[in-house]
């Protein structure tokens, strides 16, 4: 029941999605069933850091979180890669809940796990055309219907926007699932730069343009438009 873990870090803030700004710890797992063109964590699936993967029991992960975070956190984000591939995360979620620690997850909605219903803050982030990936809507339909019936916490949809095709995709997604809260997030297309000042200016320009486009839409009336907050603070730095 061991889990492939690449990083455990925090406390920090959640930089995106439904709990943006939330104080949290992070557990980043290895492995993904997608290979998005603009992925900012390719090291989780491209083999470049395979030697850094630690196979950890759920109890070891809990202990590492408590060692790093002490009593300064009450929330853990499961990130990747795609943690939604890992059936054995179920036990980790239960262990964290036993310590009154809430759990968040982001997954692209390509695979269902029964433990999704236990997640306190679940973000489904299907990938738009710019990613080069194709959404299996039969699977996503099943996941959303299951969550609507059984989810114990909250869940939402999030789409990262790089271009007009992505915004069109997000609009159609909103029409398909109108009852599910949708977050739109500016995509970071400068994931290699270490010039934080230029990066922030560039992303702010993109954020303003996306807001302007959403304001013009008669369909996107109830969406939330977000920056990727941690890039404004720390650029492309890892482990923050």
mmCIF file of N, CA and C in Angstrom, residues 12-89:
data_model
loop_
_atom_site.group_PDB
_atom_site.id
_atom_site.type_symbol
_atom_site.label_atom_id
_atom_site.label_comp_id
_atom_site.label_asym_id
_atom_site.label_seq_id
_atom_site.Cartn_x
_atom_site.Cartn_y
_atom_site.Cartn_z
ATOM 1 N N UNK A 12 2.486 26.343 3.379
ATOM 2 C CA UNK A 12 2.512 27.411 2.401
ATOM 3 C C UNK A 12 1.065 27.754 2.081
ATOM 4 N N UNK A 13 0.830 28.493 1.014
ATOM 5 C CA UNK A 13 -0.549 28.756 0.623
ATOM 6 C C UNK A 13 -0.878 27.990 -0.648
ATOM 7 N N UNK A 14 -2.135 27.633 -0.798
ATOM 8 C CA UNK A 14 -2.609 27.065 -2.056
ATOM 9 C C UNK A 14 -2.705 28.201 -3.069
ATOM 10 N N UNK A 15 -2.078 28.012 -4.225
ATOM 11 C CA UNK A 15 -1.987 29.101 -5.186
ATOM 12 C C UNK A 15 -3.069 29.127 -6.236
ATOM 13 N N UNK A 16 -3.983 28.145 -6.227
ATOM 14 C CA UNK A 16 -4.958 28.095 -7.316
ATOM 15 C C UNK A 16 -6.219 27.350 -6.885
ATOM 16 N N UNK A 17 -7.239 27.479 -7.726
ATOM 17 C CA UNK A 17 -8.449 26.687 -7.540
ATOM 18 C C UNK A 17 -9.340 27.157 -6.417
ATOM 19 N N UNK A 18 -10.198 26.259 -5.964
ATOM 20 C CA UNK A 18 -11.310 26.587 -5.077
ATOM 21 C C UNK A 18 -10.868 27.022 -3.679
ATOM 22 N N UNK A 19 -9.650 26.667 -3.275
ATOM 23 C CA UNK A 19 -9.178 27.067 -1.940
ATOM 24 C C UNK A 19 -7.941 27.959 -2.066
ATOM 25 N N UNK A 20 -7.885 28.778 -3.107
ATOM 26 C CA UNK A 20 -6.760 29.691 -3.304
ATOM 27 C C UNK A 20 -6.547 30.542 -2.048
ATOM 28 N N UNK A 21 -5.290 30.659 -1.652
ATOM 29 C CA UNK A 21 -4.949 31.410 -0.448
ATOM 30 C C UNK A 21 -4.996 30.593 0.812
ATOM 31 N N UNK A 22 -5.471 29.359 0.755
ATOM 32 C CA UNK A 22 -5.621 28.504 1.938
ATOM 33 C C UNK A 22 -4.259 28.044 2.426
ATOM 34 N N UNK A 23 -4.010 28.166 3.710
ATOM 35 C CA UNK A 23 -2.796 27.627 4.310
ATOM 36 C C UNK A 23 -2.856 26.105 4.235
ATOM 37 N N UNK A 24 -1.784 25.491 3.733
ATOM 38 C CA UNK A 24 -1.829 24.052 3.493
ATOM 39 C C UNK A 24 -0.421 23.468 3.483
ATOM 40 N N UNK A 25 -0.348 22.164 3.643
ATOM 41 C CA UNK A 25 0.846 21.382 3.340
ATOM 42 C C UNK A 25 0.608 20.693 2.008
ATOM 43 N N UNK A 26 1.699 20.296 1.333
ATOM 44 C CA UNK A 26 1.585 19.604 0.058
ATOM 45 C C UNK A 26 2.243 18.228 0.112
ATOM 46 N N UNK A 27 1.576 17.259 -0.481
ATOM 47 C CA UNK A 27 2.157 15.950 -0.771
ATOM 48 C C UNK A 27 2.071 15.774 -2.286
ATOM 49 N N UNK A 28 3.232 15.715 -2.941
ATOM 50 C CA UNK A 28 3.242 15.557 -4.403
ATOM 51 C C UNK A 28 3.625 14.124 -4.758
ATOM 52 N N UNK A 29 2.708 13.448 -5.444
ATOM 53 C CA UNK A 29 2.968 12.077 -5.857
ATOM 54 C C UNK A 29 3.517 12.034 -7.281
ATOM 55 N N UNK A 30 4.188 10.939 -7.599
ATOM 56 C CA UNK A 30 4.746 10.729 -8.940
ATOM 57 C C UNK A 30 3.748 9.961 -9.800
ATOM 58 N N UNK A 31 3.843 10.188 -11.103
ATOM 59 C CA UNK A 31 3.032 9.441 -12.045
ATOM 60 C C UNK A 31 1.837 10.225 -12.553
ATOM 61 N N UNK A 32 1.601 10.133 -13.856
ATOM 62 C CA UNK A 32 0.452 10.801 -14.459
ATOM 63 C C UNK A 32 0.061 10.038 -15.721
ATOM 64 N N UNK A 33 -1.234 10.051 -16.026
ATOM 65 C CA UNK A 33 -1.722 9.419 -17.245
ATOM 66 C C UNK A 33 -1.811 10.418 -18.394
ATOM 67 N N UNK A 34 -1.432 11.683 -18.147
ATOM 68 C CA UNK A 34 -1.405 12.714 -19.176
ATOM 69 C C UNK A 34 0.032 13.183 -19.369
ATOM 70 N N UNK A 35 0.258 13.887 -20.469
ATOM 71 C CA UNK A 35 1.558 14.527 -20.724
ATOM 72 C C UNK A 35 1.284 15.875 -21.368
ATOM 73 N N UNK A 36 0.711 16.784 -20.585
ATOM 74 C CA UNK A 36 0.284 18.088 -21.101
ATOM 75 C C UNK A 36 1.483 18.886 -21.609
ATOM 76 N N UNK A 37 1.276 19.568 -22.725
ATOM 77 C CA UNK A 37 2.365 20.293 -23.379
ATOM 78 C C UNK A 37 2.957 21.375 -22.485
ATOM 79 N N UNK A 38 2.113 21.993 -21.645
ATOM 80 C CA UNK A 38 2.569 23.104 -20.821
ATOM 81 C C UNK A 38 2.697 22.737 -19.340
ATOM 82 N N UNK A 39 2.743 21.469 -19.042
ATOM 83 C CA UNK A 39 2.789 21.013 -17.641
ATOM 84 C C UNK A 39 3.942 21.669 -16.893
ATOM 85 N N UNK A 40 3.658 22.205 -15.708
ATOM 86 C CA UNK A 40 4.697 22.842 -14.897
ATOM 87 C C UNK A 40 5.302 21.875 -13.879
ATOM 88 N N UNK A 41 4.933 20.609 -13.960
ATOM 89 C CA UNK A 41 5.521 19.592 -13.079
ATOM 90 C C UNK A 41 5.794 18.307 -13.860
ATOM 91 N N UNK A 42 6.432 18.469 -15.023
ATOM 92 C CA UNK A 42 6.748 17.309 -15.861
ATOM 93 C C UNK A 42 7.640 16.307 -15.141
ATOM 94 N N UNK A 43 8.418 16.787 -14.177
ATOM 95 C CA UNK A 43 9.310 15.905 -13.439
ATOM 96 C C UNK A 43 8.568 14.798 -12.709
ATOM 97 N N UNK A 44 7.249 14.954 -12.558
ATOM 98 C CA UNK A 44 6.471 13.919 -11.867
ATOM 99 C C UNK A 44 6.179 12.725 -12.765
ATOM 100 N N UNK A 45 6.343 12.891 -14.093
ATOM 101 C CA UNK A 45 5.995 11.794 -14.990
ATOM 102 C C UNK A 45 6.982 11.551 -16.127
ATOM 103 N N UNK A 46 7.974 12.441 -16.334
ATOM 104 C CA UNK A 46 8.852 12.282 -17.499
ATOM 105 C C UNK A 46 10.098 11.452 -17.218
ATOM 106 N N UNK A 47 10.230 10.956 -15.988
ATOM 107 C CA UNK A 47 11.364 10.114 -15.637
ATOM 108 C C UNK A 47 12.605 10.851 -15.200
ATOM 109 N N UNK A 48 12.585 12.185 -15.274
ATOM 110 C CA UNK A 48 13.789 12.958 -14.950
ATOM 111 C C UNK A 48 14.148 12.894 -13.469
ATOM 112 N N UNK A 49 13.172 12.593 -12.612
ATOM 113 C CA UNK A 49 13.450 12.522 -11.176
ATOM 114 C C UNK A 49 12.996 11.190 -10.584
ATOM 115 N N UNK A 50 13.078 10.155 -11.396
ATOM 116 C CA UNK A 50 12.632 8.841 -10.914
ATOM 117 C C UNK A 50 13.442 8.372 -9.705
ATOM 118 N N UNK A 51 14.708 8.782 -9.619
ATOM 119 C CA UNK A 51 15.544 8.365 -8.487
ATOM 120 C C UNK A 51 15.157 9.072 -7.190
ATOM 121 N N UNK A 52 14.384 10.148 -7.309
ATOM 122 C CA UNK A 52 13.972 10.895 -6.115
ATOM 123 C C UNK A 52 12.664 10.361 -5.517
ATOM 124 N N UNK A 53 12.010 9.451 -6.209
ATOM 125 C CA UNK A 53 10.727 8.926 -5.719
ATOM 126 C C UNK A 53 10.954 8.075 -4.482
ATOM 127 N N UNK A 54 10.185 8.371 -3.437
ATOM 128 C CA UNK A 54 10.212 7.565 -2.222
ATOM 129 C C UNK A 54 8.896 6.794 -2.116
ATOM 130 N N UNK A 55 8.991 5.488 -1.942
ATOM 131 C CA UNK A 55 7.797 4.677 -1.723
ATOM 132 C C UNK A 55 7.500 4.695 -0.231
ATOM 133 N N UNK A 56 6.392 5.340 0.123
ATOM 134 C CA UNK A 56 6.095 5.602 1.534
ATOM 135 C C UNK A 56 4.750 5.026 1.943
ATOM 136 N N UNK A 57 4.716 4.446 3.122
ATOM 137 C CA UNK A 57 3.454 4.016 3.721
ATOM 138 C C UNK A 57 2.644 5.251 4.114
ATOM 139 N N UNK A 58 1.311 5.147 4.129
ATOM 140 C CA UNK A 58 0.497 6.291 4.575
ATOM 141 C C UNK A 58 0.923 6.833 5.931
ATOM 142 N N UNK A 59 1.290 5.948 6.849
ATOM 143 C CA UNK A 59 1.715 6.405 8.181
ATOM 144 C C UNK A 59 3.006 7.216 8.102
ATOM 145 N N UNK A 60 3.909 6.817 7.194
ATOM 146 C CA UNK A 60 5.160 7.556 7.028
ATOM 147 C C UNK A 60 4.899 8.948 6.465
ATOM 148 N N UNK A 61 3.944 9.052 5.543
ATOM 149 C CA UNK A 61 3.589 10.357 4.987
ATOM 150 C C UNK A 61 2.989 11.247 6.063
ATOM 151 N N UNK A 62 2.080 10.696 6.837
ATOM 152 C CA UNK A 62 1.496 11.468 7.936
ATOM 153 C C UNK A 62 2.580 11.959 8.884
ATOM 154 N N UNK A 63 3.508 11.072 9.251
ATOM 155 C CA UNK A 63 4.567 11.451 10.179
ATOM 156 C C UNK A 63 5.471 12.525 9.584
ATOM 157 N N UNK A 64 5.760 12.431 8.278
ATOM 158 C CA UNK A 64 6.602 13.445 7.627
ATOM 159 C C UNK A 64 5.898 14.796 7.599
ATOM 160 N N UNK A 65 4.595 14.789 7.368
ATOM 161 C CA UNK A 65 3.829 16.035 7.391
ATOM 162 C C UNK A 65 3.877 16.679 8.776
ATOM 163 N N UNK A 66 3.696 15.871 9.796
ATOM 164 C CA UNK A 66 3.703 16.395 11.164
ATOM 165 C C UNK A 66 5.089 16.869 11.570
ATOM 166 N N UNK A 67 6.134 16.192 11.070
ATOM 167 C CA UNK A 67 7.502 16.611 11.382
ATOM 168 C C UNK A 67 7.814 17.957 10.740
ATOM 169 N N UNK A 68 7.376 18.150 9.486
ATOM 170 C CA UNK A 68 7.658 19.397 8.786
ATOM 171 C C UNK A 68 6.749 20.538 9.225
ATOM 172 N N UNK A 69 5.471 20.216 9.434
ATOM 173 C CA UNK A 69 4.493 21.260 9.717
ATOM 174 C C UNK A 69 4.168 21.466 11.167
ATOM 175 N N UNK A 70 4.538 20.507 12.015
ATOM 176 C CA UNK A 70 4.239 20.616 13.437
ATOM 177 C C UNK A 70 2.752 20.790 13.675
ATOM 178 N N UNK A 71 2.421 21.762 14.534
ATOM 179 C CA UNK A 71 1.012 22.054 14.809
ATOM 180 C C UNK A 71 0.569 23.315 14.071
ATOM 181 N N UNK A 72 1.237 23.632 12.961
ATOM 182 C CA UNK A 72 0.985 24.876 12.231
ATOM 183 C C UNK A 72 0.095 24.691 11.011
ATOM 184 N N UNK A 73 -0.557 23.550 10.878
ATOM 185 C CA UNK A 73 -1.408 23.338 9.705
ATOM 186 C C UNK A 73 -2.600 22.451 10.065
ATOM 187 N N UNK A 74 -3.658 22.599 9.275
ATOM 188 C CA UNK A 74 -4.835 21.766 9.439
ATOM 189 C C UNK A 74 -5.415 21.356 8.105
ATOM 190 N N UNK A 75 -4.570 21.436 7.066
ATOM 191 C CA UNK A 75 -5.034 21.183 5.700
ATOM 192 C C UNK A 75 -3.871 20.632 4.883
ATOM 193 N N UNK A 76 -4.135 19.591 4.079
ATOM 194 C CA UNK A 76 -3.117 18.979 3.228
ATOM 195 C C UNK A 76 -3.658 18.885 1.812
ATOM 196 N N UNK A 77 -2.834 19.287 0.836
ATOM 197 C CA UNK A 77 -3.184 19.182 -0.579
ATOM 198 C C UNK A 77 -2.421 18.031 -1.214
ATOM 199 N N UNK A 78 -3.155 17.127 -1.842
ATOM 200 C CA UNK A 78 -2.564 16.024 -2.601
ATOM 201 C C UNK A 78 -2.418 16.476 -4.041
ATOM 202 N N UNK A 79 -1.172 16.497 -4.524
ATOM 203 C CA UNK A 79 -0.881 17.029 -5.843
ATOM 204 C C UNK A 79 -0.036 16.038 -6.622
ATOM 205 N N UNK A 80 0.255 16.367 -7.878
ATOM 206 C CA UNK A 80 1.036 15.460 -8.690
ATOM 207 C C UNK A 80 1.719 16.192 -9.822
ATOM 208 N N UNK A 81 1.810 15.481 -10.987
ATOM 209 C CA UNK A 81 1.208 14.247 -11.395
ATOM 210 C C UNK A 81 -0.308 14.193 -11.197
ATOM 211 N N UNK A 82 -0.789 12.980 -11.143
ATOM 212 C CA UNK A 82 -2.204 12.752 -10.917
ATOM 213 C C UNK A 82 -2.397 11.790 -9.757
ATOM 214 N N UNK A 83 -2.625 12.316 -8.541
ATOM 215 C CA UNK A 83 -2.859 11.437 -7.392
ATOM 216 C C UNK A 83 -4.117 10.582 -7.555
ATOM 217 N N UNK A 84 -4.997 11.004 -8.462
ATOM 218 C CA UNK A 84 -6.227 10.253 -8.683
ATOM 219 C C UNK A 84 -6.006 8.869 -9.269
ATOM 220 N N UNK A 85 -4.769 8.551 -9.650
ATOM 221 C CA UNK A 85 -4.456 7.214 -10.145
ATOM 222 C C UNK A 85 -4.252 6.209 -9.015
ATOM 223 N N UNK A 86 -4.090 6.707 -7.790
ATOM 224 C CA UNK A 86 -3.594 5.877 -6.695
ATOM 225 C C UNK A 86 -4.716 5.440 -5.756
ATOM 226 N N UNK A 87 -5.116 4.195 -5.901
ATOM 227 C CA UNK A 87 -6.198 3.655 -5.070
ATOM 228 C C UNK A 87 -5.822 3.678 -3.587
ATOM 229 N N UNK A 88 -4.526 3.496 -3.282
ATOM 230 C CA UNK A 88 -4.090 3.351 -1.898
ATOM 231 C C UNK A 88 -4.036 4.672 -1.131
ATOM 232 N N UNK A 89 -4.378 5.785 -1.750
ATOM 233 C CA UNK A 89 -4.443 7.062 -1.018
ATOM 234 C C UNK A 89 -5.577 7.040 0.003
#
